[in-house]
CSV table of C-alpha atoms and ligand atoms in Angstrom, one decimal:
chain,number,residue,atom,x,y,z
A,24,MET,CA,-16.4,17.5,-0.4
A,25,THR,CA,-12.7,18.2,0.2
A,26,ILE,CA,-10.5,15.2,0.9
A,27,ILE,CA,-6.9,15.2,1.9
A,28,VAL,CA,-5.2,12.1,0.5
A,29,THR,CA,-1.8,11.7,2.1
A,30,GLY,CA,0.8,9.6,0.3
A,31,GLY,CA,-1.0,10.3,-3.0
A,32,ALA,CA,2.3,10.2,-5.0
A,33,GLY,CA,2.9,6.6,-4.0
A,34,PHE,CA,1.6,3.4,-5.5
A,35,ILE,CA,-1.9,3.0,-3.9
A,36,GLY,CA,-2.4,6.6,-3.1
A,37,SER,CA,-2.0,7.7,-6.7
A,38,ASN,CA,-4.4,5.1,-7.9
A,39,PHE,CA,-6.9,6.3,-5.3
A,40,VAL,CA,-6.4,9.9,-6.4
A,41,PHE,CA,-7.2,8.9,-10.0
A,42,HIS,CA,-10.2,6.8,-8.9
A,43,MET,CA,-11.7,9.7,-6.8
A,44,LEU,CA,-11.2,12.4,-9.4
A,45,GLY,CA,-12.7,10.2,-12.1
A,46,LYS,CA,-15.7,9.1,-10.0
A,47,TYR,CA,-16.5,12.3,-8.2
A,48,PRO,CA,-16.0,15.3,-10.6
A,49,ASP,CA,-17.3,17.7,-7.9
A,50,TYR,CA,-14.9,16.6,-5.1
A,51,ARG,CA,-11.7,18.6,-4.3
A,52,ILE,CA,-8.7,16.2,-3.8
A,53,ILE,CA,-5.6,17.5,-2.0
A,54,CYS,CA,-2.6,15.3,-2.2
A,55,LEU,CA,-0.2,15.8,0.8
A,56,ASP,CA,3.1,14.0,0.1
A,57,CYS,CA,6.7,14.8,1.0
A,58,LEU,CA,8.0,12.8,-1.9
A,59,THR,CA,10.3,10.2,-0.3
A,60,TYR,CA,12.2,7.8,-2.5
A,61,ALA,CA,8.8,6.1,-3.0
A,62,GLY,CA,6.8,9.2,-4.1
A,63,ASN,CA,7.0,10.3,-7.6
A,64,LEU,CA,5.5,13.5,-9.0
A,65,SER,CA,5.6,12.2,-12.5
A,66,THR,CA,3.0,9.7,-11.5
A,67,LEU,CA,0.5,12.5,-10.9
A,68,LYS,CA,1.2,14.4,-14.1
A,69,SER,CA,-2.1,13.5,-15.7
A,70,VAL,CA,-4.0,15.2,-12.9
A,71,MET,CA,-1.7,18.2,-12.1
A,72,ASP,CA,-3.8,20.6,-14.2
A,73,ASN,CA,-7.1,19.4,-12.9
A,74,PRO,CA,-8.7,22.4,-11.2
A,75,ASN,CA,-10.1,20.0,-8.5
A,76,PHE,CA,-6.7,18.7,-7.6
A,77,ARG,CA,-3.9,20.3,-5.5
A,78,PHE,CA,-0.5,18.8,-4.7
A,79,VAL,CA,1.2,19.9,-1.5
A,80,LYS,CA,4.8,18.8,-0.8
A,81,GLU,CA,4.9,18.4,2.9
A,82,ASP,CA,5.7,15.8,5.6
A,83,ILE,CA,2.8,14.5,7.6
A,84,THR,CA,5.0,14.7,10.7
A,85,ASN,CA,5.4,18.5,10.3
A,86,ARG,CA,2.6,19.6,12.7
A,87,GLU,CA,2.8,23.3,11.7
A,88,ALA,CA,2.5,22.6,8.0
A,89,VAL,CA,-0.3,20.1,8.5
A,90,TYR,CA,-2.3,22.5,10.6
A,91,LYS,CA,-1.7,25.3,8.1
A,92,LEU,CA,-3.1,23.1,5.3
A,93,PHE,CA,-6.2,22.2,7.4
A,94,GLU,CA,-6.8,25.9,8.0
A,95,GLU,CA,-6.5,26.6,4.3
A,96,GLU,CA,-8.5,23.7,3.0
A,97,LYS,CA,-11.0,22.8,5.8
A,98,PRO,CA,-11.1,19.2,4.6
A,99,ASP,CA,-14.2,17.0,5.2
A,100,MET,CA,-12.1,13.8,5.2
A,101,VAL,CA,-8.5,12.6,5.4
A,102,VAL,CA,-7.4,9.3,3.9
A,103,ASN,CA,-4.0,8.4,5.2
A,104,PHE,CA,-1.9,6.4,2.8
A,105,ALA,CA,1.4,8.1,3.7
A,106,ALA,CA,3.8,5.6,5.1
A,107,GLU,CA,7.1,3.9,4.9
A,108,SER,CA,5.9,0.7,3.3
A,109,HIS,CA,8.7,-1.8,2.6
A,110,VAL,CA,9.4,-4.6,5.0
A,111,ASP,CA,13.0,-5.1,3.9
A,112,ARG,CA,13.8,-1.4,4.5
A,113,SER,CA,12.2,-1.6,7.9
A,114,ILE,CA,14.5,-4.4,8.9
A,115,GLU,CA,17.5,-2.2,7.9
A,116,ASN,CA,16.3,1.0,9.5
A,117,PRO,CA,13.2,0.9,11.7
A,118,GLU,CA,13.3,4.4,13.1
A,119,ILE,CA,11.8,6.3,10.1
A,120,PHE,CA,8.9,3.7,10.1
A,121,LEU,CA,8.1,4.7,13.7
A,122,ASN,CA,8.3,8.4,12.8
A,123,THR,CA,6.2,8.5,9.7
A,124,ASN,CA,3.8,5.6,10.4
A,125,ILE,CA,3.0,6.3,14.0
A,126,LEU,CA,3.9,9.9,14.8
A,127,GLY,CA,2.7,11.1,11.4
A,128,THR,CA,-0.7,9.4,12.0
A,129,ALA,CA,-0.9,11.2,15.4
A,130,VAL,CA,-0.2,14.6,13.8
A,131,LEU,CA,-2.9,14.1,11.2
A,132,MET,CA,-5.4,13.0,13.8
A,133,ASP,CA,-4.6,16.0,16.1
A,134,ALA,CA,-5.3,18.3,13.1
A,135,CYS,CA,-8.6,16.5,12.6
A,136,ARG,CA,-9.5,17.0,16.3
A,137,LYS,CA,-8.5,20.7,16.2
A,138,TYR,CA,-10.2,21.6,13.0
A,139,GLY,CA,-13.1,19.1,12.9
A,140,ILE,CA,-13.6,16.3,10.4
A,141,LYS,CA,-16.3,14.1,9.0
A,142,ARG,CA,-14.0,11.1,8.7
A,143,TYR,CA,-10.4,10.2,9.3
A,144,HIS,CA,-9.5,7.0,7.4
A,145,GLN,CA,-6.4,5.0,8.1
A,146,VAL,CA,-5.1,2.7,5.3
A,147,SER,CA,-3.6,-0.2,7.1
A,148,THR,CA,-2.5,-3.7,6.2
A,149,ASP,CA,-3.2,-7.3,6.9
A,150,GLU,CA,0.4,-7.6,8.1
A,151,VAL,CA,-0.8,-6.3,11.5
A,152,TYR,CA,-2.2,-9.8,12.1
A,153,GLY,CA,1.2,-11.5,11.7
A,154,ASP,CA,1.1,-14.7,9.6
A,155,LEU,CA,-0.7,-18.0,9.2
A,156,PRO,CA,0.8,-21.4,9.0
A,157,LEU,CA,1.1,-23.0,5.5
A,158,ASP,CA,-0.5,-26.3,6.7
A,159,ARG,CA,-3.8,-24.6,7.9
A,160,PRO,CA,-5.5,-23.4,4.7
A,161,ASP,CA,-8.7,-23.2,6.7
A,162,LEU,CA,-7.5,-20.2,8.7
A,163,PHE,CA,-8.0,-16.6,7.6
A,164,PHE,CA,-7.5,-13.1,9.2
A,165,THR,CA,-10.8,-11.7,10.4
A,166,GLU,CA,-11.2,-8.2,12.0
A,167,GLU,CA,-11.1,-10.1,15.4
A,168,THR,CA,-7.8,-11.8,14.8
A,169,PRO,CA,-5.3,-10.6,17.4
A,170,ILE,CA,-2.7,-8.1,16.4
A,171,HIS,CA,0.6,-10.1,16.3
A,172,THR,CA,3.3,-8.4,14.2
A,173,SER,CA,6.5,-9.7,12.9
A,174,SER,CA,8.5,-6.8,11.3
A,175,PRO,CA,9.2,-3.2,12.3
A,176,TYR,CA,7.0,-2.2,9.4
A,177,SER,CA,4.0,-4.2,10.5
A,178,SER,CA,4.6,-3.2,14.1
A,179,SER,CA,4.6,0.5,13.2
A,180,LYS,CA,1.3,0.0,11.2
A,181,ALA,CA,-0.2,-1.8,14.2
A,182,GLY,CA,0.9,1.0,16.5
A,183,ALA,CA,-0.8,3.5,14.3
A,184,ASP,CA,-4.0,1.4,14.2
A,185,LEU,CA,-4.1,1.2,18.0
A,186,LEU,CA,-3.7,5.0,18.1
A,187,VAL,CA,-6.5,5.5,15.6
A,188,LEU,CA,-8.9,3.4,17.7
A,189,ALA,CA,-7.8,5.2,20.9
A,190,TYR,CA,-8.6,8.6,19.3
A,191,HIS,CA,-12.0,7.3,18.5
A,192,ARG,CA,-12.7,6.0,22.0
A,193,THR,CA,-11.0,8.9,23.9
A,194,TYR,CA,-11.9,11.9,21.8
A,195,GLY,CA,-14.8,10.6,19.7
A,196,LEU,CA,-12.8,11.2,16.5
A,197,PRO,CA,-14.9,9.7,13.5
A,198,VAL,CA,-12.3,7.2,12.3
A,199,SER,CA,-12.3,4.0,10.2
A,200,ILE,CA,-9.5,1.6,9.4
A,201,SER,CA,-9.1,-0.8,6.4
A,202,ARG,CA,-6.6,-3.6,6.4
A,203,CYS,CA,-5.8,-4.8,2.9
A,204,SER,CA,-3.8,-7.7,1.6
A,205,ASN,CA,-0.9,-7.3,-0.9
A,206,ASN,CA,-1.8,-5.0,-3.8
A,207,TYR,CA,-0.4,-5.1,-7.4
A,208,GLY,CA,-0.9,-2.9,-10.5
A,209,PRO,CA,0.3,0.3,-12.2
A,210,TYR,CA,2.8,2.6,-10.4
A,211,HIS,CA,4.0,-0.1,-7.9
A,212,PHE,CA,7.5,0.8,-6.8
A,213,PRO,CA,10.0,-1.7,-8.3
A,214,GLU,CA,11.4,-2.7,-4.9
A,215,LYS,CA,8.3,-4.9,-4.3
A,216,LEU,CA,8.0,-8.5,-5.5
A,217,ILE,CA,5.9,-8.2,-8.7
A,218,PRO,CA,7.4,-5.0,-10.3
A,219,LEU,CA,10.9,-6.0,-9.2
A,220,MET,CA,10.6,-9.4,-11.0
A,221,ILE,CA,9.1,-7.7,-14.1
A,222,ALA,CA,11.9,-5.1,-14.3
A,223,ASN,CA,14.6,-7.7,-13.7
A,224,ALA,CA,13.2,-10.2,-16.2
A,225,LEU,CA,13.0,-7.5,-18.8
A,226,HIS,CA,16.7,-6.8,-18.2
A,227,ASP,CA,17.5,-10.5,-18.1
A,228,LYS,CA,18.8,-10.1,-14.6
A,229,PRO,CA,18.5,-12.8,-11.8
A,230,LEU,CA,15.1,-13.0,-10.2
A,231,PRO,CA,15.9,-13.1,-6.4
A,232,VAL,CA,13.4,-15.4,-4.6
A,233,TYR,CA,13.7,-15.3,-0.8
A,234,GLY,CA,14.1,-18.7,0.9
A,235,LYS,CA,12.3,-21.5,-1.0
A,236,GLY,CA,9.7,-19.1,-2.5
A,237,GLU,CA,6.9,-21.0,-0.7
A,238,ASN,CA,5.6,-18.0,1.2
A,239,VAL,CA,2.0,-17.1,0.3
A,240,ARG,CA,0.5,-13.7,-0.2
A,241,ASP,CA,-3.1,-12.8,-0.9
A,242,TRP,CA,-3.0,-10.5,-4.0
A,243,LEU,CA,-5.5,-7.8,-4.9
A,244,TYR,CA,-5.6,-5.6,-7.9
A,245,VAL,CA,-5.1,-2.0,-6.7
A,246,GLU,CA,-8.3,-0.6,-8.3
A,247,ASP,CA,-10.3,-3.1,-6.2
A,248,HIS,CA,-8.6,-1.7,-3.1
A,249,CYS,CA,-9.4,1.8,-4.1
A,250,ARG,CA,-13.1,1.0,-4.6
A,251,ALA,CA,-13.2,-0.7,-1.2
A,252,ILE,CA,-11.8,2.4,0.5
A,253,ASP,CA,-14.2,4.6,-1.4
A,254,LEU,CA,-17.1,2.5,0.1
A,255,VAL,CA,-15.7,2.5,3.6
A,256,ILE,CA,-15.2,6.3,3.8
A,257,HIS,CA,-18.7,7.0,2.4
A,258,LYS,CA,-20.7,4.1,3.9
A,259,GLY,CA,-18.6,2.3,6.5
A,260,ARG,CA,-19.4,2.7,10.2
A,261,GLU,CA,-17.3,4.9,12.4
A,262,GLY,CA,-14.8,3.3,14.7
A,263,GLU,CA,-14.8,0.1,12.6
A,264,VAL,CA,-12.1,-2.0,11.0
A,265,TYR,CA,-12.7,-3.5,7.6
A,266,ASN,CA,-10.5,-6.3,6.1
A,267,ILE,CA,-10.0,-6.1,2.3
A,268,GLY,CA,-8.9,-9.1,0.2
A,269,GLY,CA,-10.1,-11.2,-2.6
A,270,HIS,CA,-9.2,-14.8,-1.7
A,271,ASN,CA,-6.3,-14.9,-4.1
A,272,GLU,CA,-3.5,-16.7,-2.4
A,273,MET,CA,-0.4,-17.4,-4.4
A,274,ARG,CA,3.1,-18.7,-3.6
A,275,ASN,CA,5.9,-16.3,-4.5
A,276,ILE,CA,7.6,-18.9,-6.7
A,277,ASP,CA,4.4,-19.4,-8.7
A,278,ILE,CA,4.1,-15.7,-9.3
A,279,VAL,CA,7.7,-15.4,-10.5
A,280,LYS,CA,7.2,-18.3,-12.9
A,281,MET,CA,4.0,-16.8,-14.2
A,282,ILE,CA,5.9,-13.5,-14.9
A,283,CYS,CA,8.7,-15.4,-16.7
A,284,LYS,CA,6.1,-17.2,-18.9
A,285,GLU,CA,4.2,-14.0,-19.7
A,286,LEU,CA,7.4,-12.2,-20.7
A,287,GLY,CA,8.9,-15.2,-22.5
A,288,LYS,CA,11.9,-15.3,-20.2
A,289,PRO,CA,13.6,-18.6,-19.0
A,290,GLU,CA,13.0,-19.8,-15.5
A,291,SER,CA,16.7,-20.2,-15.2
A,292,LEU,CA,16.8,-16.5,-14.3
A,293,ILE,CA,15.2,-17.5,-10.9
A,294,THR,CA,17.8,-17.4,-8.1
A,295,TYR,CA,17.1,-18.5,-4.6
A,296,VAL,CA,18.6,-16.1,-2.1
A,297,THR,CA,18.9,-15.8,1.7
A,298,ASP,CA,15.5,-15.5,3.3
A,299,ARG,CA,14.1,-12.3,4.8
A,300,LYS,CA,14.6,-12.2,8.6
A,301,GLY,CA,11.3,-13.1,10.4
A,302,HIS,CA,9.7,-13.8,7.0
A,303,ASP,CA,5.9,-14.1,7.4
A,304,MET,CA,4.7,-17.5,5.8
A,305,ARG,CA,1.1,-16.8,4.7
A,306,TYR,CA,-1.4,-13.9,4.6
A,307,ALA,CA,-5.0,-14.6,3.9
A,308,ILE,CA,-7.9,-12.2,4.4
A,309,ASP,CA,-11.5,-13.1,5.2
A,310,PRO,CA,-13.4,-10.2,3.6
A,311,THR,CA,-16.9,-11.3,4.8
A,312,LYS,CA,-17.5,-8.1,6.8
A,313,ILE,CA,-16.9,-5.6,4.0
A,314,HIS,CA,-18.9,-7.9,1.6
A,315,ASN,CA,-21.9,-8.2,3.9
A,316,GLU,CA,-22.0,-4.6,5.2
A,317,LEU,CA,-20.9,-2.7,2.1
A,318,GLY,CA,-21.5,-5.1,-0.8
A,319,TRP,CA,-17.8,-5.0,-1.9
A,320,LEU,CA,-16.4,-7.7,-4.1
A,321,PRO,CA,-13.2,-7.7,-6.1
A,322,GLU,CA,-13.7,-7.3,-9.8
A,323,THR,CA,-10.3,-8.2,-11.3
A,324,LYS,CA,-9.2,-11.8,-11.4
A,325,PHE,CA,-5.5,-12.4,-10.8
A,326,ALA,CA,-5.0,-13.9,-14.3
A,327,ASP,CA,-6.3,-10.7,-15.9
A,328,GLY,CA,-4.8,-8.3,-13.4
A,329,ILE,CA,-1.3,-9.7,-13.8
A,330,LYS,CA,-1.5,-9.4,-17.6
A,331,LYS,CA,-2.8,-5.8,-17.3
A,332,THR,CA,0.1,-5.0,-14.9
A,333,ILE,CA,2.8,-6.5,-17.1
A,334,LYS,CA,1.4,-4.7,-20.1
A,335,TRP,CA,1.5,-1.4,-18.1
A,336,TYR,CA,5.1,-2.0,-17.2
A,337,LEU,CA,5.9,-2.7,-20.8
A,338,GLU,CA,4.1,0.5,-22.0
A,339,ASN,CA,5.5,2.7,-19.2
A,340,GLN,CA,9.1,1.6,-19.2
A,341,GLU,CA,10.3,5.2,-18.8
A,342,TRP,CA,8.5,5.6,-15.4
A,343,TRP,CA,10.3,2.6,-13.8
A,344,GLU,CA,13.6,2.9,-15.7
A,345,THR,CA,14.0,6.4,-14.3
A,346,ILE,CA,13.5,5.0,-10.8
A,347,ILE,CA,15.9,2.0,-11.1
A,348,SER,CA,18.6,4.1,-12.7
A,349,GLY,CA,18.8,6.6,-9.8
A,350,GLU,CA,19.3,6.2,-6.0
A,351,TYR,CA,17.5,2.8,-6.3
A,352,ARG,CA,20.7,1.3,-7.7
A,353,ASN,CA,22.5,1.8,-4.4
A,354,TYR,CA,19.6,0.2,-2.5
A,355,TYR,CA,19.6,-2.8,-4.8
A,356,GLU,CA,23.4,-3.3,-4.5
A,357,LYS,CA,23.1,-3.0,-0.7
A,358,MET,CA,20.1,-5.4,-0.3
A,359,TYR,CA,21.0,-8.0,-3.0
A,360,GLY,CA,24.7,-7.6,-3.6
A,361,ASN,CA,25.9,-10.3,-1.2
A,362,ARG,CA,22.6,-12.1,-0.6
B,13,LIG,P1,4.4,3.6,-1.3
B,13,LIG,O1,5.6,3.4,-0.5
B,13,LIG,O2,4.3,3.3,-2.7
B,13,LIG,O3,3.9,5.1,-1.1
B,13,LIG,C1,4.0,5.8,0.1
B,13,LIG,C2,3.8,7.3,-0.2
B,13,LIG,O4,3.8,8.0,1.0
B,13,LIG,C3,5.0,7.9,-1.1
B,13,LIG,O5,4.4,8.8,-2.1
B,13,LIG,C4,5.8,8.7,-0.1
B,13,LIG,O6,6.4,9.9,-0.7
B,13,LIG,C5,4.7,9.2,0.9
B,13,LIG,N1,5.3,9.4,2.2
B,13,LIG,C6,6.1,8.6,3.0
B,13,LIG,N2,6.4,9.2,4.1
B,13,LIG,C7,5.7,10.4,4.1
B,13,LIG,C8,5.7,11.5,5.1
B,13,LIG,N3,6.3,11.4,6.2
B,13,LIG,N4,4.9,12.6,4.8
B,13,LIG,C9,4.2,12.6,3.6
B,13,LIG,N5,4.3,11.7,2.7
B,13,LIG,C10,5.0,10.6,2.9
B,13,LIG,O7,3.2,2.8,-0.4
B,13,LIG,P2,1.9,2.0,-1.0
B,13,LIG,O8,2.3,0.7,-1.3
B,13,LIG,O9,1.2,2.9,-1.9
B,13,LIG,O10,1.1,1.9,0.4
B,13,LIG,C11,0.2,3.0,0.8
B,13,LIG,C12,-0.4,2.6,2.1
B,13,LIG,O11,-1.1,1.4,2.0
B,13,LIG,C13,0.6,2.4,3.2
B,13,LIG,O12,0.1,3.0,4.4
B,13,LIG,C14,0.7,0.9,3.3
B,13,LIG,O13,1.0,0.6,4.7
B,13,LIG,C15,-0.7,0.5,3.0
B,13,LIG,N6,-0.8,-0.8,2.4
B,13,LIG,C16,0.0,-1.2,1.3
B,13,LIG,C17,-0.2,-2.4,0.7
B,13,LIG,C18,0.6,-2.9,-0.5
B,13,LIG,O14,0.5,-4.0,-1.0
B,13,LIG,N7,1.4,-2.0,-1.1
B,13,LIG,C19,-1.1,-3.3,1.2
B,13,LIG,C20,-1.9,-3.0,2.3
B,13,LIG,C21,-1.7,-1.7,2.9
B,14,LIG,P1,6.9,-7.6,-0.9
B,14,LIG,O1,6.4,-7.2,-2.2
B,14,LIG,O2,8.0,-7.0,-0.3
B,14,LIG,O3,5.6,-7.5,0.1
B,14,LIG,P2,5.3,-8.0,1.6
B,14,LIG,O4,6.6,-8.4,2.2
B,14,LIG,O5,4.8,-6.7,2.2
B,14,LIG,O6,4.3,-9.1,1.5
B,14,LIG,O7,7.1,-9.2,-0.9
B,14,LIG,C1,6.2,-10.1,-1.2
B,14,LIG,C2,6.7,-11.5,-1.0
B,14,LIG,O8,7.8,-11.7,-2.0
B,14,LIG,C3,7.3,-11.7,0.4
B,14,LIG,O9,7.1,-13.1,0.8
B,14,LIG,C4,8.8,-11.5,0.1
B,14,LIG,C5,9.0,-12.0,-1.3
B,14,LIG,N1,10.1,-11.4,-2.1
B,14,LIG,C6,11.1,-12.1,-2.7
B,14,LIG,O10,11.1,-13.4,-2.7
B,14,LIG,N2,12.1,-11.5,-3.4
B,14,LIG,C7,12.2,-10.1,-3.5
B,14,LIG,O11,13.1,-9.6,-4.1
B,14,LIG,C8,11.2,-9.3,-2.8
B,14,LIG,C9,11.2,-7.9,-2.9
B,14,LIG,C10,10.2,-10.0,-2.1
């Protein structure tokens, strides 16, 4: 089995590469990643010498290069993680989100049509469903919830999802889609809530909480997400969407306070800053379908997962210090300087 994993130098993609190489020693895993600011080759250093692994630095929107790779590798499956993934960046500059997330998806699927494939899997997000009100804890996103996006990021992911389903209906491409809630764990880029707060707290820097910090996200440990995708690509039905989430809703402010407590830092570091434009209030996944059909359940409780994650950031300081001392400094100044 040969699988092309796009975006495998990013947060979830790299965790998926490790999961697959560890679990299936006879699979060949090809990571296709153009190494944007979010991709990091040092993340993959432990597998670079693995004979079953190949890294290819290319852009998924480069049709010629993608076709060449398909000709060389004749993949059985493609799992597409490659994306621009940060909502705040999409608010600043939507265009690259449309290029990578929608047009890149089309290029990959065209290659699948041309060369044949057993499964094309699209890694999507619960953000395509928009948000839920805080005063209706009885409501959850199911696979039938209408697409109703808020940000350029979620709109680009929804556009890609629609295209994936259209390629299934029109061309009979064997596709599947998973829509997961917020992930956390090792190799999470420090622009996102949890690693940003850990890194800032360790530097005794202000912890910038948007608005009142009451927004709710449904957090899942990244390995649980990887196991779910593994199940969907092997056992999930073609043409189907599977929601992935572990019923772990948390308010942002409570997460930030938990991080302060774990690191022994004072809550006085917390600084309330101007809210994100169009900020989604609450995400909450109903994972009944993937549980009933594929037997998936999350294994890591948030209380354990957050401890493991903080420990990883403490033990791998060089990984994220290198990131935040580079180009990221300009990003941080631009986004948080006058907030
Ligand atoms: P990330 O930003 O950490 O990594 C994205 C990776 O894609 C990087 O390695 C980057 O170099 C690569 N990439 C970007 N544009 C590319 C292009 N044009 N060609 C080739 N490679 C390119 O993202 P992540 O958090 O790991 O998310 C991975 C996927 O999972 C995304 O599709 C995202 O929408 C989805 N998702 C993320 C979350 C989350 O909580 N992080 C939750 C649900 C779904
Ligand atoms: P984020 O990690 O960007 O994920 P997403 O927007 O895709 O859910 O943000 C998670 C939540 O944390 C979201 O409600 C925005 C909030 N947030 C802050 O309060 N401060 C920050 O500096 C960041 C990056 C996010």
